CSV table of C-alpha atoms in Angstrom, one decimal:
chain,number,residue,atom,x,y,z
A,1,UNK,CA,171.6,66.9,116.5
A,2,UNK,CA,170.9,67.7,112.6
A,3,UNK,CA,168.3,66.2,110.9
A,4,UNK,CA,166.6,66.0,107.2
A,5,UNK,CA,162.6,67.5,106.8
A,6,UNK,CA,161.9,64.1,105.8
A,7,UNK,CA,162.8,62.9,109.9
A,8,UNK,CA,160.9,65.4,110.7
A,9,UNK,CA,158.2,64.2,108.7
A,10,UNK,CA,158.3,60.5,109.5
A,11,UNK,CA,157.7,61.6,113.0
A,12,UNK,CA,154.9,63.0,112.8
A,13,UNK,CA,152.6,61.5,110.0
A,14,UNK,CA,150.4,59.1,112.1
A,15,UNK,CA,150.3,60.9,115.3
A,16,UNK,CA,149.0,64.2,112.5
A,17,UNK,CA,147.0,61.4,110.5
A,18,UNK,CA,144.8,60.4,114.5
A,19,UNK,CA,144.0,64.6,114.4
A,20,UNK,CA,143.5,64.6,111.8
A,21,UNK,CA,140.6,62.3,112.0
A,22,UNK,CA,139.4,63.8,114.9
A,23,UNK,CA,139.3,67.2,112.7
A,24,UNK,CA,136.7,65.6,110.0
A,25,UNK,CA,134.7,65.2,113.2
A,26,UNK,CA,134.6,68.1,114.2
A,27,UNK,CA,134.4,70.2,111.1
A,28,UNK,CA,131.3,68.1,110.2
A,29,UNK,CA,131.8,68.8,106.4
A,30,UNK,CA,130.7,72.7,108.2
A,31,UNK,CA,133.0,75.6,106.9
A,32,UNK,CA,134.7,78.1,109.1
A,33,UNK,CA,136.0,81.7,110.1
A,34,UNK,CA,139.5,82.3,111.2
A,35,UNK,CA,140.1,86.1,113.3
A,36,UNK,CA,143.9,85.9,113.4
A,37,UNK,CA,143.4,88.9,115.7
A,38,UNK,CA,141.2,87.4,118.6
A,39,UNK,CA,142.7,84.9,117.4
A,40,UNK,CA,139.9,81.5,116.9
A,41,UNK,CA,138.9,79.6,114.0
A,42,UNK,CA,135.5,79.2,114.3
A,43,UNK,CA,134.2,76.0,113.3
A,44,UNK,CA,130.5,77.0,112.2
A,45,UNK,CA,129.1,73.5,113.4
A,46,UNK,CA,126.0,72.5,115.6
A,47,UNK,CA,127.0,74.0,119.0
A,48,UNK,CA,130.1,76.1,117.6
A,49,UNK,CA,134.0,75.6,118.5
A,50,UNK,CA,136.1,77.6,119.2
A,51,UNK,CA,139.8,76.2,118.4
A,52,UNK,CA,143.2,78.6,117.7
A,53,UNK,CA,144.6,78.2,115.2
A,54,UNK,CA,148.7,79.3,114.1
A,55,UNK,CA,149.7,80.9,111.1
A,56,UNK,CA,153.0,79.1,109.7
A,57,UNK,CA,152.6,80.2,106.0
A,58,UNK,CA,150.9,80.9,102.6
A,59,UNK,CA,150.9,79.5,99.2
A,60,UNK,CA,149.9,81.0,96.1
A,61,UNK,CA,150.6,79.7,92.7
A,62,UNK,CA,150.2,82.9,91.0
A,63,UNK,CA,153.2,84.1,92.7
A,64,UNK,CA,154.5,81.0,92.4
A,65,UNK,CA,156.0,80.4,96.2
A,66,UNK,CA,155.7,79.1,100.1
A,67,UNK,CA,156.1,82.7,102.5
A,68,UNK,CA,156.5,81.3,106.1
A,69,UNK,CA,154.2,83.7,108.0
A,70,UNK,CA,157.6,84.7,110.2
A,71,UNK,CA,158.6,86.5,107.3
A,72,UNK,CA,158.0,90.1,108.7
A,73,UNK,CA,156.7,90.1,112.6
A,74,UNK,CA,154.2,93.3,113.3
A,75,UNK,CA,151.5,92.2,110.9
A,76,UNK,CA,150.0,89.6,113.2
A,77,UNK,CA,149.8,88.8,116.6
A,78,UNK,CA,153.1,87.2,118.1
A,79,UNK,CA,150.4,84.3,119.6
A,80,UNK,CA,149.5,83.4,115.4
A,81,UNK,CA,152.8,83.3,113.9
A,82,UNK,CA,154.0,81.6,117.6
A,83,UNK,CA,154.5,78.5,116.2
A,84,UNK,CA,155.8,79.1,112.8
A,85,UNK,CA,158.5,81.1,115.0
A,86,UNK,CA,159.2,77.8,116.0
A,87,UNK,CA,159.9,76.0,114.0
A,88,UNK,CA,162.0,78.3,112.2
A,89,UNK,CA,164.9,78.1,115.5
A,90,UNK,CA,164.2,74.5,115.5
A,91,UNK,CA,164.9,74.6,111.9
A,92,UNK,CA,168.5,76.5,112.5
A,93,UNK,CA,169.0,74.1,115.2
A,94,UNK,CA,168.7,71.0,113.3
A,95,UNK,CA,169.5,72.3,110.4
A,96,UNK,CA,166.7,72.2,108.5
A,97,UNK,CA,167.0,74.7,105.6
A,98,UNK,CA,162.6,74.5,104.8
A,99,UNK,CA,161.8,75.6,107.7
A,100,UNK,CA,164.4,78.6,107.8
A,101,UNK,CA,164.3,79.8,104.6
A,102,UNK,CA,161.8,82.5,104.3
A,103,UNK,CA,160.3,82.0,101.2
A,104,UNK,CA,160.7,79.2,99.2
A,105,UNK,CA,159.3,78.2,96.4
A,106,UNK,CA,155.6,75.9,95.3
A,107,UNK,CA,156.7,72.3,94.3
A,108,UNK,CA,153.6,70.0,94.0
A,109,UNK,CA,152.6,68.9,97.8
A,110,UNK,CA,155.8,71.5,99.5
A,111,UNK,CA,153.1,72.6,101.6
A,112,UNK,CA,151.8,69.8,103.9
A,113,UNK,CA,154.9,69.1,104.0
A,114,UNK,CA,156.4,71.8,105.9
A,115,UNK,CA,153.5,71.7,107.8
A,116,UNK,CA,153.8,68.0,109.0
A,117,UNK,CA,157.3,68.7,109.8
A,118,UNK,CA,156.5,71.3,111.8
A,119,UNK,CA,153.9,69.7,114.1
A,120,UNK,CA,157.4,67.6,115.2
A,121,UNK,CA,159.5,70.2,116.5
A,122,UNK,CA,156.1,72.6,117.4
A,123,UNK,CA,154.0,69.6,119.7
A,124,UNK,CA,150.4,70.5,117.5
A,125,UNK,CA,149.4,68.1,115.1
A,126,UNK,CA,146.3,69.3,113.2
A,127,UNK,CA,146.6,71.4,109.9
A,128,UNK,CA,143.5,73.3,108.2
A,129,UNK,CA,144.5,74.4,105.0
A,130,UNK,CA,142.5,77.4,105.0
A,131,UNK,CA,141.3,78.6,101.2
A,132,UNK,CA,142.1,82.8,100.8
A,133,UNK,CA,140.9,83.3,97.6
A,134,UNK,CA,142.3,83.8,94.3
A,135,UNK,CA,144.9,80.9,94.5
A,136,UNK,CA,146.0,81.4,98.0
A,137,UNK,CA,145.6,78.6,101.0
A,138,UNK,CA,146.9,79.7,104.0
A,139,UNK,CA,148.4,76.8,106.0
A,140,UNK,CA,147.3,76.5,109.0
A,141,UNK,CA,148.1,74.6,113.3
A,142,UNK,CA,145.2,74.4,115.0
A,143,UNK,CA,144.7,73.6,119.3
A,144,UNK,CA,142.4,73.1,121.9
A,145,UNK,CA,140.6,71.0,124.5
A,146,UNK,CA,138.5,69.7,121.7
A,147,UNK,CA,141.8,67.3,120.4
A,148,UNK,CA,142.5,65.2,123.8
A,149,UNK,CA,142.6,62.0,122.1
A,150,UNK,CA,141.6,58.9,124.5
A,151,UNK,CA,143.7,56.1,125.0
A,152,UNK,CA,145.2,54.4,122.9
A,153,UNK,CA,144.7,50.5,121.7
A,154,UNK,CA,146.1,47.8,119.5
A,155,UNK,CA,142.8,48.1,117.6
A,156,UNK,CA,143.1,52.4,117.0
A,157,UNK,CA,146.8,52.4,116.7
A,158,UNK,CA,146.6,49.6,113.9
A,159,UNK,CA,143.4,51.5,112.1
A,160,UNK,CA,145.7,55.1,112.4
A,161,UNK,CA,149.0,53.2,110.9
A,162,UNK,CA,147.4,51.3,108.4
A,163,UNK,CA,145.1,55.2,107.0
A,164,UNK,CA,148.0,56.7,107.7
A,165,UNK,CA,150.4,54.7,104.8
A,166,UNK,CA,148.6,55.1,102.8
A,167,UNK,CA,149.5,58.4,101.7
A,168,UNK,CA,152.3,57.1,100.9
A,169,UNK,CA,154.1,60.0,102.6
A,170,UNK,CA,156.6,57.8,105.5
A,171,UNK,CA,160.1,57.1,104.3
A,172,UNK,CA,161.4,56.1,107.5
A,173,UNK,CA,158.4,53.5,109.2
A,174,UNK,CA,161.7,52.5,111.9
A,175,UNK,CA,161.5,56.2,112.9
A,176,UNK,CA,157.7,56.6,112.1
A,177,UNK,CA,156.4,53.5,114.6
A,178,UNK,CA,159.0,54.9,116.9
A,179,UNK,CA,157.6,58.3,117.3
A,180,UNK,CA,154.2,58.0,117.2
A,181,UNK,CA,155.1,55.5,120.0
A,182,UNK,CA,156.3,58.2,122.2
A,183,UNK,CA,154.1,60.2,121.7
A,184,UNK,CA,150.8,58.2,122.0
A,185,UNK,CA,153.0,57.1,126.1
A,186,UNK,CA,153.4,53.6,124.4
A,187,UNK,CA,156.1,51.2,125.5
A,188,UNK,CA,158.3,50.4,122.6
A,189,UNK,CA,161.3,47.7,122.6
A,190,UNK,CA,163.0,47.0,120.1
A,191,UNK,CA,164.9,43.3,119.4
A,192,UNK,CA,167.1,43.8,116.8
A,193,UNK,CA,167.0,47.0,114.1
A,194,UNK,CA,163.9,45.1,112.0
A,195,UNK,CA,161.4,43.8,114.6
A,196,UNK,CA,159.8,45.4,117.3
A,197,UNK,CA,157.1,45.2,119.7
A,198,UNK,CA,154.5,48.1,121.0
A,199,UNK,CA,152.5,47.1,123.5
A,200,UNK,CA,149.1,49.2,124.8
A,201,UNK,CA,146.8,49.6,127.7
A,202,UNK,CA,144.9,46.2,126.5
A,203,UNK,CA,147.5,44.3,124.6
A,204,UNK,CA,150.5,44.4,122.3
A,205,UNK,CA,151.9,44.2,118.5
A,206,UNK,CA,154.8,43.1,117.0
A,207,UNK,CA,156.2,44.4,113.3
A,208,UNK,CA,158.5,43.3,110.9
A,209,UNK,CA,160.8,45.8,108.8
A,210,UNK,CA,161.8,45.2,105.6
A,211,UNK,CA,164.7,48.1,104.4
A,212,UNK,CA,163.0,51.0,106.9
A,213,UNK,CA,159.6,49.9,105.9
A,214,UNK,CA,156.6,48.1,107.4
A,215,UNK,CA,156.9,44.1,105.9
A,216,UNK,CA,154.6,42.4,108.9
A,217,UNK,CA,152.6,42.6,112.1
A,218,UNK,CA,151.5,40.6,114.4
A,219,UNK,CA,149.6,40.3,117.9
A,220,UNK,CA,152.6,39.6,120.8
A,221,UNK,CA,152.8,39.2,124.6
A,222,UNK,CA,152.6,42.5,126.2
A,223,UNK,CA,156.7,43.9,126.6
A,224,UNK,CA,155.5,46.0,130.1
A,225,UNK,CA,152.6,45.9,132.7
A,226,UNK,CA,150.4,48.6,133.1
A,227,UNK,CA,152.6,50.7,136.2
A,228,UNK,CA,155.4,50.6,133.7
A,229,UNK,CA,153.1,52.6,130.6
A,230,UNK,CA,151.5,54.8,133.4
A,231,UNK,CA,155.4,56.4,133.7
A,232,UNK,CA,155.1,56.5,129.8
A,233,UNK,CA,152.0,58.5,128.8
A,234,UNK,CA,153.7,60.3,132.1
A,235,UNK,CA,156.1,61.0,130.0
A,236,UNK,CA,154.6,61.9,126.9
A,237,UNK,CA,153.0,64.6,128.7
A,238,UNK,CA,156.5,65.9,130.0
A,239,UNK,CA,157.3,66.3,126.6
A,240,UNK,CA,154.4,68.2,124.5
A,241,UNK,CA,154.3,70.5,128.0
A,242,UNK,CA,158.6,71.2,127.3
A,243,UNK,CA,156.9,71.9,123.2
A,244,UNK,CA,154.4,74.8,124.9
A,245,UNK,CA,157.1,76.4,126.9
A,246,UNK,CA,159.6,76.7,123.5
A,247,UNK,CA,156.3,78.2,121.9
A,248,UNK,CA,155.9,80.4,124.9
A,249,UNK,CA,159.4,81.3,124.3
A,250,UNK,CA,159.3,81.7,120.7
A,251,UNK,CA,156.0,84.2,121.2
A,252,UNK,CA,158.2,86.2,123.2
A,253,UNK,CA,160.8,86.5,120.8
A,254,UNK,CA,158.6,87.5,117.8
A,255,UNK,CA,156.8,90.0,119.8
A,256,UNK,CA,160.9,90.7,120.9
A,257,UNK,CA,162.0,91.3,117.4
A,258,UNK,CA,158.2,93.0,116.2
A,259,UNK,CA,158.7,95.9,118.5
A,260,UNK,CA,162.9,96.2,118.0
A,261,UNK,CA,162.5,98.2,114.7
A,262,UNK,CA,159.9,100.5,116.1
A,263,UNK,CA,162.8,102.0,118.6
A,264,UNK,CA,164.8,102.6,116.1
A,265,UNK,CA,165.9,105.9,115.2
A,266,UNK,CA,164.8,107.2,111.6
A,267,UNK,CA,168.0,107.7,110.1
A,268,UNK,CA,169.1,110.5,107.9
A,269,UNK,CA,168.3,110.7,104.2
A,270,UNK,CA,171.9,111.4,102.1
A,271,UNK,CA,172.3,114.4,99.8
A,272,UNK,CA,170.8,115.1,96.7
A,273,UNK,CA,172.6,117.2,94.3
A,274,UNK,CA,170.9,119.4,92.6
A,275,UNK,CA,171.5,118.9,89.6
A,276,UNK,CA,170.5,115.3,89.9
A,277,UNK,CA,166.2,115.2,89.6
A,278,UNK,CA,164.7,112.7,92.3
A,279,UNK,CA,162.6,109.4,91.2
A,280,UNK,CA,159.8,109.8,91.9
A,281,UNK,CA,158.4,106.9,94.5
A,282,UNK,CA,156.4,103.7,92.8
A,283,UNK,CA,153.4,104.2,93.9
A,284,UNK,CA,152.3,100.2,96.0
A,285,UNK,CA,149.8,98.3,94.0
A,286,UNK,CA,146.8,97.8,96.6
A,287,UNK,CA,144.5,96.1,95.6
A,288,UNK,CA,140.3,97.4,95.7
A,289,UNK,CA,139.1,95.7,99.1
A,290,UNK,CA,142.0,97.3,101.4
A,291,UNK,CA,141.9,100.8,99.4
A,292,UNK,CA,141.6,104.0,101.9
A,293,UNK,CA,139.8,107.3,100.2
A,294,UNK,CA,143.6,109.0,101.9
A,295,UNK,CA,145.2,106.6,99.1
A,296,UNK,CA,142.6,106.6,96.7
A,297,UNK,CA,142.8,110.4,96.6
A,298,UNK,CA,147.2,110.7,96.2
A,299,UNK,CA,147.0,108.4,93.1
A,300,UNK,CA,144.8,111.3,91.1
A,301,UNK,CA,143.7,112.6,89.2
A,302,UNK,CA,144.9,110.3,86.0
A,303,UNK,CA,144.8,106.2,86.9
A,304,UNK,CA,146.4,103.7,84.4
A,305,UNK,CA,145.0,101.2,83.0
A,306,UNK,CA,145.6,97.8,84.3
A,307,UNK,CA,146.4,94.7,82.3
A,308,UNK,CA,143.6,92.1,82.2
A,309,UNK,CA,145.5,89.7,84.8
A,310,UNK,CA,145.0,85.8,83.7
A,311,UNK,CA,142.6,83.5,86.5
A,312,UNK,CA,145.1,82.0,88.6
A,313,UNK,CA,146.9,78.7,88.5
A,314,UNK,CA,144.8,75.9,91.1
A,315,UNK,CA,147.7,75.4,94.0
A,316,UNK,CA,150.6,72.5,93.3
A,317,UNK,CA,148.5,70.8,96.1
A,318,UNK,CA,144.9,70.9,95.2
A,319,UNK,CA,145.8,67.6,92.7
A,320,UNK,CA,146.3,65.4,95.5
A,321,UNK,CA,143.5,63.1,96.2
A,322,UNK,CA,141.6,62.8,99.5
A,323,UNK,CA,142.6,60.4,101.3
A,324,UNK,CA,141.7,58.3,104.6
A,325,UNK,CA,141.9,60.5,107.9
A,326,UNK,CA,144.9,62.1,106.0
A,327,UNK,CA,142.2,64.0,103.6
A,328,UNK,CA,141.0,68.2,104.0
A,329,UNK,CA,139.3,68.2,106.0
A,330,UNK,CA,136.4,69.8,104.7
A,331,UNK,CA,133.7,69.9,101.8
A,332,UNK,CA,135.0,70.3,98.9
A,333,UNK,CA,131.1,72.3,98.2
A,334,UNK,CA,131.4,73.8,101.6
A,335,UNK,CA,131.2,77.9,100.6
A,336,UNK,CA,135.0,79.4,101.5
A,337,UNK,CA,135.1,81.4,105.1
A,338,UNK,CA,137.0,84.7,105.8
A,339,UNK,CA,140.5,85.4,107.5
A,340,UNK,CA,140.8,89.2,109.4
A,341,UNK,CA,143.8,90.1,111.6
A,342,UNK,CA,144.2,93.2,113.0
A,343,UNK,CA,147.7,94.5,112.5
A,344,UNK,CA,150.4,95.7,115.1
A,345,UNK,CA,150.2,100.1,113.7
A,346,UNK,CA,154.1,101.2,114.0
A,347,UNK,CA,155.6,104.5,114.8
A,348,UNK,CA,154.3,108.1,113.4
A,349,UNK,CA,156.3,108.0,110.4
A,350,UNK,CA,158.9,111.4,110.7
A,351,UNK,CA,159.0,113.4,107.7
A,352,UNK,CA,161.8,116.2,106.3
A,353,UNK,CA,160.0,119.1,106.8
A,354,UNK,CA,158.9,120.5,103.2
A,355,UNK,CA,161.2,123.7,102.5
A,356,UNK,CA,158.5,126.7,100.6
A,357,UNK,CA,158.9,128.2,97.6
A,358,UNK,CA,159.7,132.1,97.6
A,359,UNK,CA,156.1,133.5,97.2
A,360,UNK,CA,155.9,136.2,93.9
A,361,UNK,CA,155.2,140.1,95.6
A,362,UNK,CA,151.8,140.0,93.0
A,363,UNK,CA,150.9,137.1,96.1
A,364,UNK,CA,152.1,138.2,99.1
A,365,UNK,CA,148.6,141.2,99.6
A,366,UNK,CA,146.2,138.3,99.5
A,367,UNK,CA,143.7,137.2,101.9
A,368,UNK,CA,144.1,133.7,103.0
A,369,UNK,CA,142.3,131.2,102.4
A,370,UNK,CA,141.6,129.1,104.8
A,371,UNK,CA,142.0,124.8,104.0
A,372,UNK,CA,139.6,122.7,104.2
A,373,UNK,CA,139.6,120.2,107.4
A,374,UNK,CA,140.3,116.6,106.3
A,375,UNK,CA,140.1,113.5,108.2
A,376,UNK,CA,141.3,111.5,109.6
A,377,UNK,CA,140.2,108.2,107.8
A,378,UNK,CA,139.8,104.9,109.1
A,379,UNK,CA,140.8,102.5,107.5
A,380,UNK,CA,139.3,98.4,106.9
A,381,UNK,CA,140.5,95.7,105.8
A,382,UNK,CA,139.6,92.4,104.4
A,383,UNK,CA,142.5,90.4,103.7
A,384,UNK,CA,139.8,87.8,102.6
A,385,UNK,CA,136.2,86.6,102.4
A,386,UNK,CA,132.2,86.9,100.3
A,387,UNK,CA,132.6,88.8,97.8
A,388,UNK,CA,136.8,89.7,97.7
A,389,UNK,CA,138.3,88.2,94.5
A,390,UNK,CA,138.2,84.7,94.1
A,391,UNK,CA,135.9,83.5,96.7
A,392,UNK,CA,132.5,82.1,96.6
A,393,UNK,CA,130.0,85.0,98.2
A,394,UNK,CA,129.0,88.0,97.4
A,395,UNK,CA,129.6,90.4,100.5
A,396,UNK,CA,133.3,91.8,101.7
A,397,UNK,CA,133.4,90.8,105.7
A,398,UNK,CA,135.6,93.2,107.3
A,399,UNK,CA,136.4,92.2,111.0
A,400,UNK,CA,137.4,95.2,113.1
A,401,UNK,CA,139.0,98.4,111.9
A,402,UNK,CA,142.4,100.2,113.0
A,403,UNK,CA,143.6,103.9,112.2
A,404,UNK,CA,147.0,104.0,110.1
A,405,UNK,CA,149.4,106.5,109.1
A,406,UNK,CA,150.0,106.4,105.4
A,407,UNK,CA,153.5,105.1,105.2
A,408,UNK,CA,152.8,102.2,107.2
A,409,UNK,CA,149.8,101.1,105.5
A,410,UNK,CA,151.1,101.1,102.4
A,411,UNK,CA,154.2,98.9,104.1
A,412,UNK,CA,150.8,96.7,105.5
A,413,UNK,CA,149.6,96.3,102.2
A,414,UNK,CA,152.5,96.4,100.0
A,415,UNK,CA,153.6,92.7,103.0
A,416,UNK,CA,149.8,91.6,102.3
A,417,UNK,CA,149.6,91.0,97.9
A,418,UNK,CA,152.6,90.0,98.3
A,419,UNK,CA,151.5,86.9,101.4
A,420,UNK,CA,148.4,86.6,100.2
A,421,UNK,CA,149.7,86.5,96.7
A,422,UNK,CA,147.0,89.6,95.5
């Protein structure tokens, strides 16, 4: 069976709207912090609320693309990228290329559409677009016991559907109503392709459709009794449990794929003819706020001046107007939170021993000079936060400490520079 990206969006749009309303209640306009090494997404409310974040990907206007978090495993814990891996596997299975292509050009509303589609195949229905500074937005799915929804009623169902339709996101309303009813444990009975009756605990509603658009709604007689609704609610819980199992399997896949490169042997370097000059490797650009003293030492004594970069334009999704139930679940004036992570260290690099140049005879009688001991530096990494270019605060926030070899550090920084659009 194949589907399109829009099919998945239609399947999730109504229940997504309901979960976003619940998230808006939880946030109360408060700030937030996200620590991917925990992992934890903490709302700075009273009392604080801690949710589980799943990083889908980042959208950057300056980079001009969306990158899925599974593009290069090992930079985040497997749990954090498990929903993205689950979405990728579903995309491959259903033929939805947008979910299985590692990087996509930025388009208006693309990040939100990818997030809505990911909800349909992961069963995690709340999202938060977290500003990471520099015009970069990290799109997260959020989960936790705080998202438990009350039993569906006619009034709640009609309010959710009405609010969701104001976004003009749904295309196939028949599919959207059918999916929402099943996900919420309601009973849906189709008389024809143009009309159906949805029965919930306290009543029923008949929906009329014209060319897959809702054209009318009216009260109806319930089609089933309470005992059937109990069974349907159990079916909905079973579907959610199946998606959780798939996500656990995706987490194991992410951990396994991240570990596989470490066991791979280091390929031997191809011999270079003596007459062919060896090119110096191009240094990896690393932002100042993730640069270590060791990295700066390598680039001395001369640092080439860099041309002033143009300020990053607002990302495409910023032009979308706030809409009820589907709006950004935080106040626009709220100070940005901090985004941090502990990167999984890689293997120790294997380097060929340098050839010793013959020492002149005159130098052979010199007294040996003791070389100074070089302490192993500790790299502190701030992905985003106050004090970082593009953030609102003035002090850098450091979350966690990691030691890493030079080659692994360069690889990590190169990925973060691209992933977070730096």
